[in-house]
Amino acid sequence: MDKILILDFGSQTTQLIGRRIRDMGVYTEILPGDASLEGIIPAAGEGGDRFRGIILSGSPESVYSSAGAAPDKRVYHSGLPLLGICYGLQRMNFDNGGRVEPLPRREYGGVEVRIGPSAGNGGLRDGAANPLAPRFLAGFDPSLPLTAITAGTASADTGRGFTFTAWMSHGDTLTVLAPGFLEYGRSAAGFPAVVISGSKPWFGLQFHPEVTHSERGLEILAAFTFGVCQCKPGWTMEQYIEEVRRLLQERVGTNPALLLISGGVDSTVAGALLLKTLDPGQVHLMYMDTGLMRKDETRTVKAGLERLGARHLHIIHCEDEFLSALKGLTDPEAKRRAVGDLFITIQEREVARLGLPGSCFLVQGTLYTDLIESGKGVGKKARLIKSHHNVGSPLVEAKRKAGLVIEPLDRLYKDEVRRLGRLLALDEDVVRRHPFPGPGLAVRILGEVTREKCDILREADAVYIEELKRRRGPSGESLYDEIWQAFAALLPIRSVGVAGDIRKYGWVLVLRAITSSDGMTAGVYPFPAKDLLEISTLITNTVKDIGRVTYDISSKPPATIEWE
Ligand code: XMP
């Protein structure tokens, strides 16, 4: 399979580059910007897998500061096509003898870029110097549709110049081009925006094509992937299923496999994969009902897994233990710790009780994004923890040491997991489900958690979510599908109200609804007022302990998505 390697220098949008290219059918892998590439390029991988090009991502750092990581020098000797994006371009220029200096004023947001003969010391007509330049510039040519570019043979009409809006965010610029580099595009303020090597298959953009605000962004990435690197699309979910099923069969063999199920999309998809690949008699699924779950969660999870053919479904009812552990706690961190610690204790106890042999595999629903530290941690590929289920768990650590952990979704993004779930015939309700935090309602009930408050919040949240699923949004989809994550939270205060002629003190409920692509940042969902008002009335009419409903209008940052 043809693949593109992305070197991550810490930009917020590195993940997006990967997703955009994968969505066009080409597999991408992200490695830390300064990772050693020995044996990775240009060596061919298993099954004929090979990298056909390398993208150097953006970064919050400067190439001339000590914090600005440099790639393995093999990148420049590999003979592979390179695409430098923002810092990636500055890096290529700097590492090859050019100069990079601070701009008098940052270029930020939508910037007009002109490409063409008058752009700088290069120009479209010089494309002949680098035979791949017209293929790359096809991405910029407004007369070429994406389908023509993904076919891999499109060339730009080099007789014309193009102007388009590109999204930029940089404080440094190329002041002296490296020997052999030519400027093909220039920003309205007069700084290099598109740079191409005259003799090597190297290309550079001072803007971010992966961001939707860049016109022709997708086409430019396609021109690099298909036109320059000549990748053939080979990344399909059907193929992934085949591959991962083969891997599971080979590694697990006839041994038992244990999966801890949370009820969310990832672990459910992992469960479905196991049940459809192994003999269901080998598959042990464990789910803890902590009492901090959404309404009807345990029943729905159980029914869903039984429909998938689960034979050993271990549902642990531990509501009382969790409520006792949370008794008297009001500090958010203390609450999180109490839930996390108890999770581990119960997990160890229950797994021991099952008496599974030492050869039992542990399967986890870890995603690709869980493995890669986003943003600042360049150079340190951290194995982040999926959820609090796994934090410091001795069971997970012991299994990992013994080579008995399998993470069948660890090459997938969230939206790919959803696609996989659909192919595995999971219920649409499960596939589209909003994320839910591991500590559950404990972080959505501010202050002390009690059984009574859990019941009130569960009820109010269910009314809210049901209404979101029932109502259409401006796009024609349900409000639930337009929103990335929605939930209700219960504040530790009562306010005055009237019910009939009687004064009543009801709890204050907060509704949250956000838009996001990965939960790292989030915007407030701009609710149609009518829906918000009607939902509020419905909640106060049906959940008698709620006296007042409010809507949280804070984005992330500065707020977080959850309240605790
Ligand atoms: P915050 O509140 O940090 O949430 O903006 C970002 C996303 O992560 C979810 N979240 C968690 N998920 N265990 C989880 O598995 C946790 O402890 C946890 N805390 C927050 C949150 O719901 C949102 O989707």
mmCIF file with all atom_site columns, N, CA, C and O and ligand atoms in Angstrom, residues 336 385-389 435-440 443-444 484-485 487 512 514 518-520 522 556 559-564, ligand 1:
data_model
loop_
_atom_site.group_PDB
_atom_site.id
_atom_site.type_symbol
_atom_site.label_atom_id
_atom_site.label_alt_id
_atom_site.label_comp_id
_atom_site.label_asym_id
_atom_site.label_entity_id
_atom_site.label_seq_id
_atom_site.pdbx_PDB_ins_code
_atom_site.Cartn_x
_atom_site.Cartn_y
_atom_site.Cartn_z
_atom_site.occupancy
_atom_site.B_iso_or_equiv
_atom_site.pdbx_formal_charge
_atom_site.auth_seq_id
_atom_site.auth_comp_id
_atom_site.auth_asym_id
_atom_site.auth_atom_id
_atom_site.pdbx_PDB_model_num
ATOM   1   N N   . ARG A 1 336 ? -12.387 12.669 40.883 1.00 0.00 ? 336 ARG A N   1
ATOM   2   C CA  . ARG A 1 336 ? -11.809 11.914 39.759 1.00 0.00 ? 336 ARG A CA  1
ATOM   3   C C   . ARG A 1 336 ? -10.896 10.795 40.264 1.00 0.00 ? 336 ARG A C   1
ATOM   4   O O   . ARG A 1 336 ? -10.918 9.686  39.759 1.00 0.00 ? 336 ARG A O   1
ATOM   5   N N   . ILE A 1 385 ? -3.239  7.819  27.555 1.00 0.00 ? 385 ILE A N   1
ATOM   6   C CA  . ILE A 1 385 ? -4.153  6.841  28.077 1.00 0.00 ? 385 ILE A CA  1
ATOM   7   C C   . ILE A 1 385 ? -5.544  7.082  27.530 1.00 0.00 ? 385 ILE A C   1
ATOM   8   O O   . ILE A 1 385 ? -6.049  8.178  27.525 1.00 0.00 ? 385 ILE A O   1
ATOM   9   N N   . LYS A 1 386 ? -6.144  6.029  27.084 1.00 0.00 ? 386 LYS A N   1
ATOM   10  C CA  . LYS A 1 386 ? -7.456  6.113  26.451 1.00 0.00 ? 386 LYS A CA  1
ATOM   11  C C   . LYS A 1 386 ? -8.474  6.750  27.378 1.00 0.00 ? 386 LYS A C   1
ATOM   12  O O   . LYS A 1 386 ? -9.163  7.666  27.040 1.00 0.00 ? 386 LYS A O   1
ATOM   13  N N   . SER A 1 387 ? -8.593  6.198  28.537 1.00 0.00 ? 387 SER A N   1
ATOM   14  C CA  . SER A 1 387 ? -9.559  6.758  29.466 1.00 0.00 ? 387 SER A CA  1
ATOM   15  C C   . SER A 1 387 ? -9.074  6.362  30.838 1.00 0.00 ? 387 SER A C   1
ATOM   16  O O   . SER A 1 387 ? -8.081  5.661  30.978 1.00 0.00 ? 387 SER A O   1
ATOM   17  N N   . HIS A 1 388 ? -9.779  6.788  31.823 1.00 0.00 ? 388 HIS A N   1
ATOM   18  C CA  . HIS A 1 388 ? -9.294  6.490  33.162 1.00 0.00 ? 388 HIS A CA  1
ATOM   19  C C   . HIS A 1 388 ? -9.354  4.995  33.456 1.00 0.00 ? 388 HIS A C   1
ATOM   20  O O   . HIS A 1 388 ? -8.786  4.536  34.407 1.00 0.00 ? 388 HIS A O   1
ATOM   21  N N   . HIS A 1 389 ? -10.045 4.223  32.611 1.00 0.00 ? 389 HIS A N   1
ATOM   22  C CA  . HIS A 1 389 ? -10.078 2.773  32.814 1.00 0.00 ? 389 HIS A CA  1
ATOM   23  C C   . HIS A 1 389 ? -8.666  2.221  32.921 1.00 0.00 ? 389 HIS A C   1
ATOM   24  O O   . HIS A 1 389 ? -8.404  1.278  33.619 1.00 0.00 ? 389 HIS A O   1
ATOM   25  N N   . PRO A 1 435 ? -19.316 11.555 22.751 1.00 0.00 ? 435 PRO A N   1
ATOM   26  C CA  . PRO A 1 435 ? -18.380 11.056 23.771 1.00 0.00 ? 435 PRO A CA  1
ATOM   27  C C   . PRO A 1 435 ? -18.949 11.208 25.185 1.00 0.00 ? 435 PRO A C   1
ATOM   28  O O   . PRO A 1 435 ? -19.788 12.071 25.428 1.00 0.00 ? 435 PRO A O   1
ATOM   29  N N   . PHE A 1 436 ? -18.486 10.351 26.069 1.00 0.00 ? 436 PHE A N   1
ATOM   30  C CA  . PHE A 1 436 ? -18.925 10.388 27.473 1.00 0.00 ? 436 PHE A CA  1
ATOM   31  C C   . PHE A 1 436 ? -17.683 10.187 28.325 1.00 0.00 ? 436 PHE A C   1
ATOM   32  O O   . PHE A 1 436 ? -16.884 9.287  28.059 1.00 0.00 ? 436 PHE A O   1
ATOM   33  N N   . PRO A 1 437 ? -17.470 11.005 29.343 1.00 0.00 ? 437 PRO A N   1
ATOM   34  C CA  . PRO A 1 437 ? -16.212 10.891 30.096 1.00 0.00 ? 437 PRO A CA  1
ATOM   35  C C   . PRO A 1 437 ? -16.193 9.636  30.969 1.00 0.00 ? 437 PRO A C   1
ATOM   36  O O   . PRO A 1 437 ? -17.242 9.216  31.463 1.00 0.00 ? 437 PRO A O   1
ATOM   37  N N   . GLY A 1 438 ? -15.004 9.082  31.147 1.00 0.00 ? 438 GLY A N   1
ATOM   38  C CA  . GLY A 1 438 ? -14.866 7.897  31.989 1.00 0.00 ? 438 GLY A CA  1
ATOM   39  C C   . GLY A 1 438 ? -15.517 8.052  33.361 1.00 0.00 ? 438 GLY A C   1
ATOM   40  O O   . GLY A 1 438 ? -16.285 7.188  33.771 1.00 0.00 ? 438 GLY A O   1
ATOM   41  N N   . PRO A 1 439 ? -15.233 9.155  34.089 1.00 0.00 ? 439 PRO A N   1
ATOM   42  C CA  . PRO A 1 439 ? -15.823 9.290  35.430 1.00 0.00 ? 439 PRO A CA  1
ATOM   43  C C   . PRO A 1 439 ? -17.330 9.597  35.404 1.00 0.00 ? 439 PRO A C   1
ATOM   44  O O   . PRO A 1 439 ? -17.955 9.746  36.449 1.00 0.00 ? 439 PRO A O   1
ATOM   45  N N   . GLY A 1 440 ? -17.890 9.704  34.229 1.00 0.00 ? 440 GLY A N   1
ATOM   46  C CA  . GLY A 1 440 ? -19.344 9.809  34.073 1.00 0.00 ? 440 GLY A CA  1
ATOM   47  C C   . GLY A 1 440 ? -19.970 10.981 34.809 1.00 0.00 ? 440 GLY A C   1
ATOM   48  O O   . GLY A 1 440 ? -19.412 12.084 34.863 1.00 0.00 ? 440 GLY A O   1
ATOM   49  N N   . VAL A 1 443 ? -18.418 13.869 37.214 1.00 0.00 ? 443 VAL A N   1
ATOM   50  C CA  . VAL A 1 443 ? -17.848 15.168 36.848 1.00 0.00 ? 443 VAL A CA  1
ATOM   51  C C   . VAL A 1 443 ? -18.911 16.095 36.257 1.00 0.00 ? 443 VAL A C   1
ATOM   52  O O   . VAL A 1 443 ? -18.618 17.204 35.826 1.00 0.00 ? 443 VAL A O   1
ATOM   53  N N   . ARG A 1 444 ? -20.156 15.635 36.246 1.00 0.00 ? 444 ARG A N   1
ATOM   54  C CA  . ARG A 1 444 ? -21.245 16.494 35.759 1.00 0.00 ? 444 ARG A CA  1
ATOM   55  C C   . ARG A 1 444 ? -22.199 16.885 36.882 1.00 0.00 ? 444 ARG A C   1
ATOM   56  O O   . ARG A 1 444 ? -23.145 17.628 36.660 1.00 0.00 ? 444 ARG A O   1
ATOM   57  N N   . TRP A 1 484 ? -21.369 18.195 18.325 1.00 0.00 ? 484 TRP A N   1
ATOM   58  C CA  . TRP A 1 484 ? -20.310 17.193 18.542 1.00 0.00 ? 484 TRP A CA  1
ATOM   59  C C   . TRP A 1 484 ? -20.511 16.487 19.874 1.00 0.00 ? 484 TRP A C   1
ATOM   60  O O   . TRP A 1 484 ? -20.306 15.298 20.001 1.00 0.00 ? 484 TRP A O   1
ATOM   61  N N   . GLN A 1 485 ? -20.903 17.264 20.868 1.00 0.00 ? 485 GLN A N   1
ATOM   62  C CA  . GLN A 1 485 ? -21.162 16.661 22.181 1.00 0.00 ? 485 GLN A CA  1
ATOM   63  C C   . GLN A 1 485 ? -22.166 17.519 22.935 1.00 0.00 ? 485 GLN A C   1
ATOM   64  O O   . GLN A 1 485 ? -22.024 18.743 22.984 1.00 0.00 ? 485 GLN A O   1
ATOM   65  N N   . PHE A 1 487 ? -24.692 17.534 26.636 1.00 0.00 ? 487 PHE A N   1
ATOM   66  C CA  . PHE A 1 487 ? -25.047 16.876 27.895 1.00 0.00 ? 487 PHE A CA  1
ATOM   67  C C   . PHE A 1 487 ? -25.576 17.916 28.866 1.00 0.00 ? 487 PHE A C   1
ATOM   68  O O   . PHE A 1 487 ? -25.466 19.119 28.617 1.00 0.00 ? 487 PHE A O   1
ATOM   69  N N   . ARG A 1 512 ? -25.217 21.888 27.952 1.00 0.00 ? 512 ARG A N   1
ATOM   70  C CA  . ARG A 1 512 ? -23.979 22.146 27.218 1.00 0.00 ? 512 ARG A CA  1
ATOM   71  C C   . ARG A 1 512 ? -24.153 21.548 25.826 1.00 0.00 ? 512 ARG A C   1
ATOM   72  O O   . ARG A 1 512 ? -24.701 20.440 25.687 1.00 0.00 ? 512 ARG A O   1
ATOM   73  N N   . ILE A 1 514 ? -21.644 21.575 22.180 1.00 0.00 ? 514 ILE A N   1
ATOM   74  C CA  . ILE A 1 514 ? -20.484 22.178 21.546 1.00 0.00 ? 514 ILE A CA  1
ATOM   75  C C   . ILE A 1 514 ? -20.219 21.582 20.149 1.00 0.00 ? 514 ILE A C   1
ATOM   76  O O   . ILE A 1 514 ? -20.630 20.484 19.837 1.00 0.00 ? 514 ILE A O   1
ATOM   77  N N   . ASP A 1 518 ? -12.352 17.333 17.489 1.00 0.00 ? 518 ASP A N   1
ATOM   78  C CA  . ASP A 1 518 ? -11.624 16.319 18.248 1.00 0.00 ? 518 ASP A CA  1
ATOM   79  C C   . ASP A 1 518 ? -11.700 16.533 19.753 1.00 0.00 ? 518 ASP A C   1
ATOM   80  O O   . ASP A 1 518 ? -11.042 15.815 20.500 1.00 0.00 ? 518 ASP A O   1
ATOM   81  N N   . GLY A 1 519 ? -12.467 17.517 20.204 1.00 0.00 ? 519 GLY A N   1
ATOM   82  C CA  . GLY A 1 519 ? -12.578 17.757 21.640 1.00 0.00 ? 519 GLY A CA  1
ATOM   83  C C   . GLY A 1 519 ? -11.432 18.578 22.220 1.00 0.00 ? 519 GLY A C   1
ATOM   84  O O   . GLY A 1 519 ? -11.466 18.984 23.368 1.00 0.00 ? 519 GLY A O   1
ATOM   85  N N   . MET A 1 520 ? -10.380 18.824 21.413 1.00 0.00 ? 520 MET A N   1
ATOM   86  C CA  . MET A 1 520 ? -9.237  19.593 21.916 1.00 0.00 ? 520 MET A CA  1
ATOM   87  C C   . MET A 1 520 ? -9.615  21.076 22.055 1.00 0.00 ? 520 MET A C   1
ATOM   88  O O   . MET A 1 520 ? -9.185  21.759 22.985 1.00 0.00 ? 520 MET A O   1
ATOM   89  N N   . ALA A 1 522 ? -13.210 23.714 21.296 1.00 0.00 ? 522 ALA A N   1
ATOM   90  C CA  . ALA A 1 522 ? -14.646 23.571 21.050 1.00 0.00 ? 522 ALA A CA  1
ATOM   91  C C   . ALA A 1 522 ? -15.315 24.931 20.971 1.00 0.00 ? 522 ALA A C   1
ATOM   92  O O   . ALA A 1 522 ? -14.907 25.873 21.640 1.00 0.00 ? 522 ALA A O   1
ATOM   93  N N   . LYS A 1 556 ? -14.110 26.427 24.382 1.00 0.00 ? 556 LYS A N   1
ATOM   94  C CA  . LYS A 1 556 ? -12.873 25.844 24.932 1.00 0.00 ? 556 LYS A CA  1
ATOM   95  C C   . LYS A 1 556 ? -11.734 26.203 23.986 1.00 0.00 ? 556 LYS A C   1
ATOM   96  O O   . LYS A 1 556 ? -11.808 25.821 22.821 1.00 0.00 ? 556 LYS A O   1
ATOM   97  N N   . ALA A 1 559 ? -12.862 27.769 28.674 1.00 0.00 ? 559 ALA A N   1
ATOM   98  C CA  . ALA A 1 559 ? -13.496 26.729 29.507 1.00 0.00 ? 559 ALA A CA  1
ATOM   99  C C   . ALA A 1 559 ? -13.118 25.355 28.971 1.00 0.00 ? 559 ALA A C   1
ATOM   100 O O   . ALA A 1 559 ? -12.586 25.240 27.871 1.00 0.00 ? 559 ALA A O   1
ATOM   101 N N   . THR A 1 560 ? -13.374 24.302 29.741 1.00 0.00 ? 560 THR A N   1
ATOM   102 C CA  . THR A 1 560 ? -13.244 22.951 29.202 1.00 0.00 ? 560 THR A CA  1
ATOM   103 C C   . THR A 1 560 ? -14.646 22.489 28.816 1.00 0.00 ? 560 THR A C   1
ATOM   104 O O   . THR A 1 560 ? -15.629 23.172 29.097 1.00 0.00 ? 560 THR A O   1
ATOM   105 N N   . ILE A 1 561 ? -14.726 21.334 28.167 1.00 0.00 ? 561 ILE A N   1
ATOM   106 C CA  . ILE A 1 561 ? -16.044 20.843 27.746 1.00 0.00 ? 561 ILE A CA  1
ATOM   107 C C   . ILE A 1 561 ? -16.829 20.391 28.974 1.00 0.00 ? 561 ILE A C   1
ATOM   108 O O   . ILE A 1 561 ? -17.945 20.820 29.211 1.00 0.00 ? 561 ILE A O   1
ATOM   109 N N   . GLU A 1 562 ? -16.220 19.534 29.772 1.00 0.00 ? 562 GLU A N   1
ATOM   110 C CA  . GLU A 1 562 ? -16.855 19.117 31.022 1.00 0.00 ? 562 GLU A CA  1
ATOM   111 C C   . GLU A 1 562 ? -16.697 20.234 32.047 1.00 0.00 ? 562 GLU A C   1
ATOM   112 O O   . GLU A 1 562 ? -15.808 21.072 31.928 1.00 0.00 ? 562 GLU A O   1
ATOM   113 N N   . TRP A 1 563 ? -17.552 20.161 33.095 1.00 0.00 ? 563 TRP A N   1
ATOM   114 C CA  . TRP A 1 563 ? -17.478 21.228 34.104 1.00 0.00 ? 563 TRP A CA  1
ATOM   115 C C   . TRP A 1 563 ? -16.471 20.926 35.212 1.00 0.00 ? 563 TRP A C   1
ATOM   116 O O   . TRP A 1 563 ? -16.106 21.810 35.972 1.00 0.00 ? 563 TRP A O   1
ATOM   117 N N   . GLU A 1 564 ? -16.084 19.675 35.336 1.00 0.00 ? 564 GLU A N   1
ATOM   118 C CA  . GLU A 1 564 ? -15.100 19.357 36.396 1.00 0.00 ? 564 GLU A CA  1
ATOM   119 C C   . GLU A 1 564 ? -13.979 18.526 35.830 1.00 0.00 ? 564 GLU A C   1
ATOM   120 O O   . GLU A 1 564 ? -14.206 17.709 34.943 1.00 0.00 ? 564 GLU A O   1
HETATM 121 P P1  . XMP B 2 .   ? -12.567 18.512 28.520 1.00 0.00 ? 1   XMP B P1  1
HETATM 122 O O1  . XMP B 2 .   ? -13.561 18.624 29.616 1.00 0.00 ? 1   XMP B O1  1
HETATM 123 O O2  . XMP B 2 .   ? -11.183 18.184 28.977 1.00 0.00 ? 1   XMP B O2  1
HETATM 124 O O3  . XMP B 2 .   ? -13.030 17.251 27.639 1.00 0.00 ? 1   XMP B O3  1
HETATM 125 O O4  . XMP B 2 .   ? -12.596 19.697 27.591 1.00 0.00 ? 1   XMP B O4  1
HETATM 126 C C1  . XMP B 2 .   ? -12.546 16.882 26.398 1.00 0.00 ? 1   XMP B C1  1
HETATM 127 C C2  . XMP B 2 .   ? -13.241 15.594 25.966 1.00 0.00 ? 1   XMP B C2  1
HETATM 128 O O5  . XMP B 2 .   ? -12.818 14.509 26.788 1.00 0.00 ? 1   XMP B O5  1
HETATM 129 C C3  . XMP B 2 .   ? -13.915 13.968 27.520 1.00 0.00 ? 1   XMP B C3  1
HETATM 130 N N1  . XMP B 2 .   ? -13.412 13.697 28.871 1.00 0.00 ? 1   XMP B N1  1
HETATM 131 C C4  . XMP B 2 .   ? -13.019 12.476 29.296 1.00 0.00 ? 1   XMP B C4  1
HETATM 132 N N2  . XMP B 2 .   ? -13.023 11.279 28.690 1.00 0.00 ? 1   XMP B N2  1
HETATM 133 N N3  . XMP B 2 .   ? -12.148 10.267 30.636 1.00 0.00 ? 1   XMP B N3  1
HETATM 134 C C5  . XMP B 2 .   ? -12.607 10.163 29.351 1.00 0.00 ? 1   XMP B C5  1
HETATM 135 O O6  . XMP B 2 .   ? -12.624 9.057  28.796 1.00 0.00 ? 1   XMP B O6  1
HETATM 136 C C6  . XMP B 2 .   ? -12.103 11.434 31.316 1.00 0.00 ? 1   XMP B C6  1
HETATM 137 O O7  . XMP B 2 .   ? -11.698 11.488 32.472 1.00 0.00 ? 1   XMP B O7  1
HETATM 138 C C7  . XMP B 2 .   ? -12.578 12.593 30.617 1.00 0.00 ? 1   XMP B C7  1
HETATM 139 N N4  . XMP B 2 .   ? -12.691 13.906 30.961 1.00 0.00 ? 1   XMP B N4  1
HETATM 140 C C8  . XMP B 2 .   ? -13.194 14.561 29.868 1.00 0.00 ? 1   XMP B C8  1
HETATM 141 C C9  . XMP B 2 .   ? -14.997 15.024 27.472 1.00 0.00 ? 1   XMP B C9  1
HETATM 142 O O8  . XMP B 2 .   ? -16.292 14.462 27.616 1.00 0.00 ? 1   XMP B O8  1
HETATM 143 C C10 . XMP B 2 .   ? -14.752 15.637 26.111 1.00 0.00 ? 1   XMP B C10 1
HETATM 144 O O9  . XMP B 2 .   ? -15.313 14.856 25.080 1.00 0.00 ? 1   XMP B O9  1
#
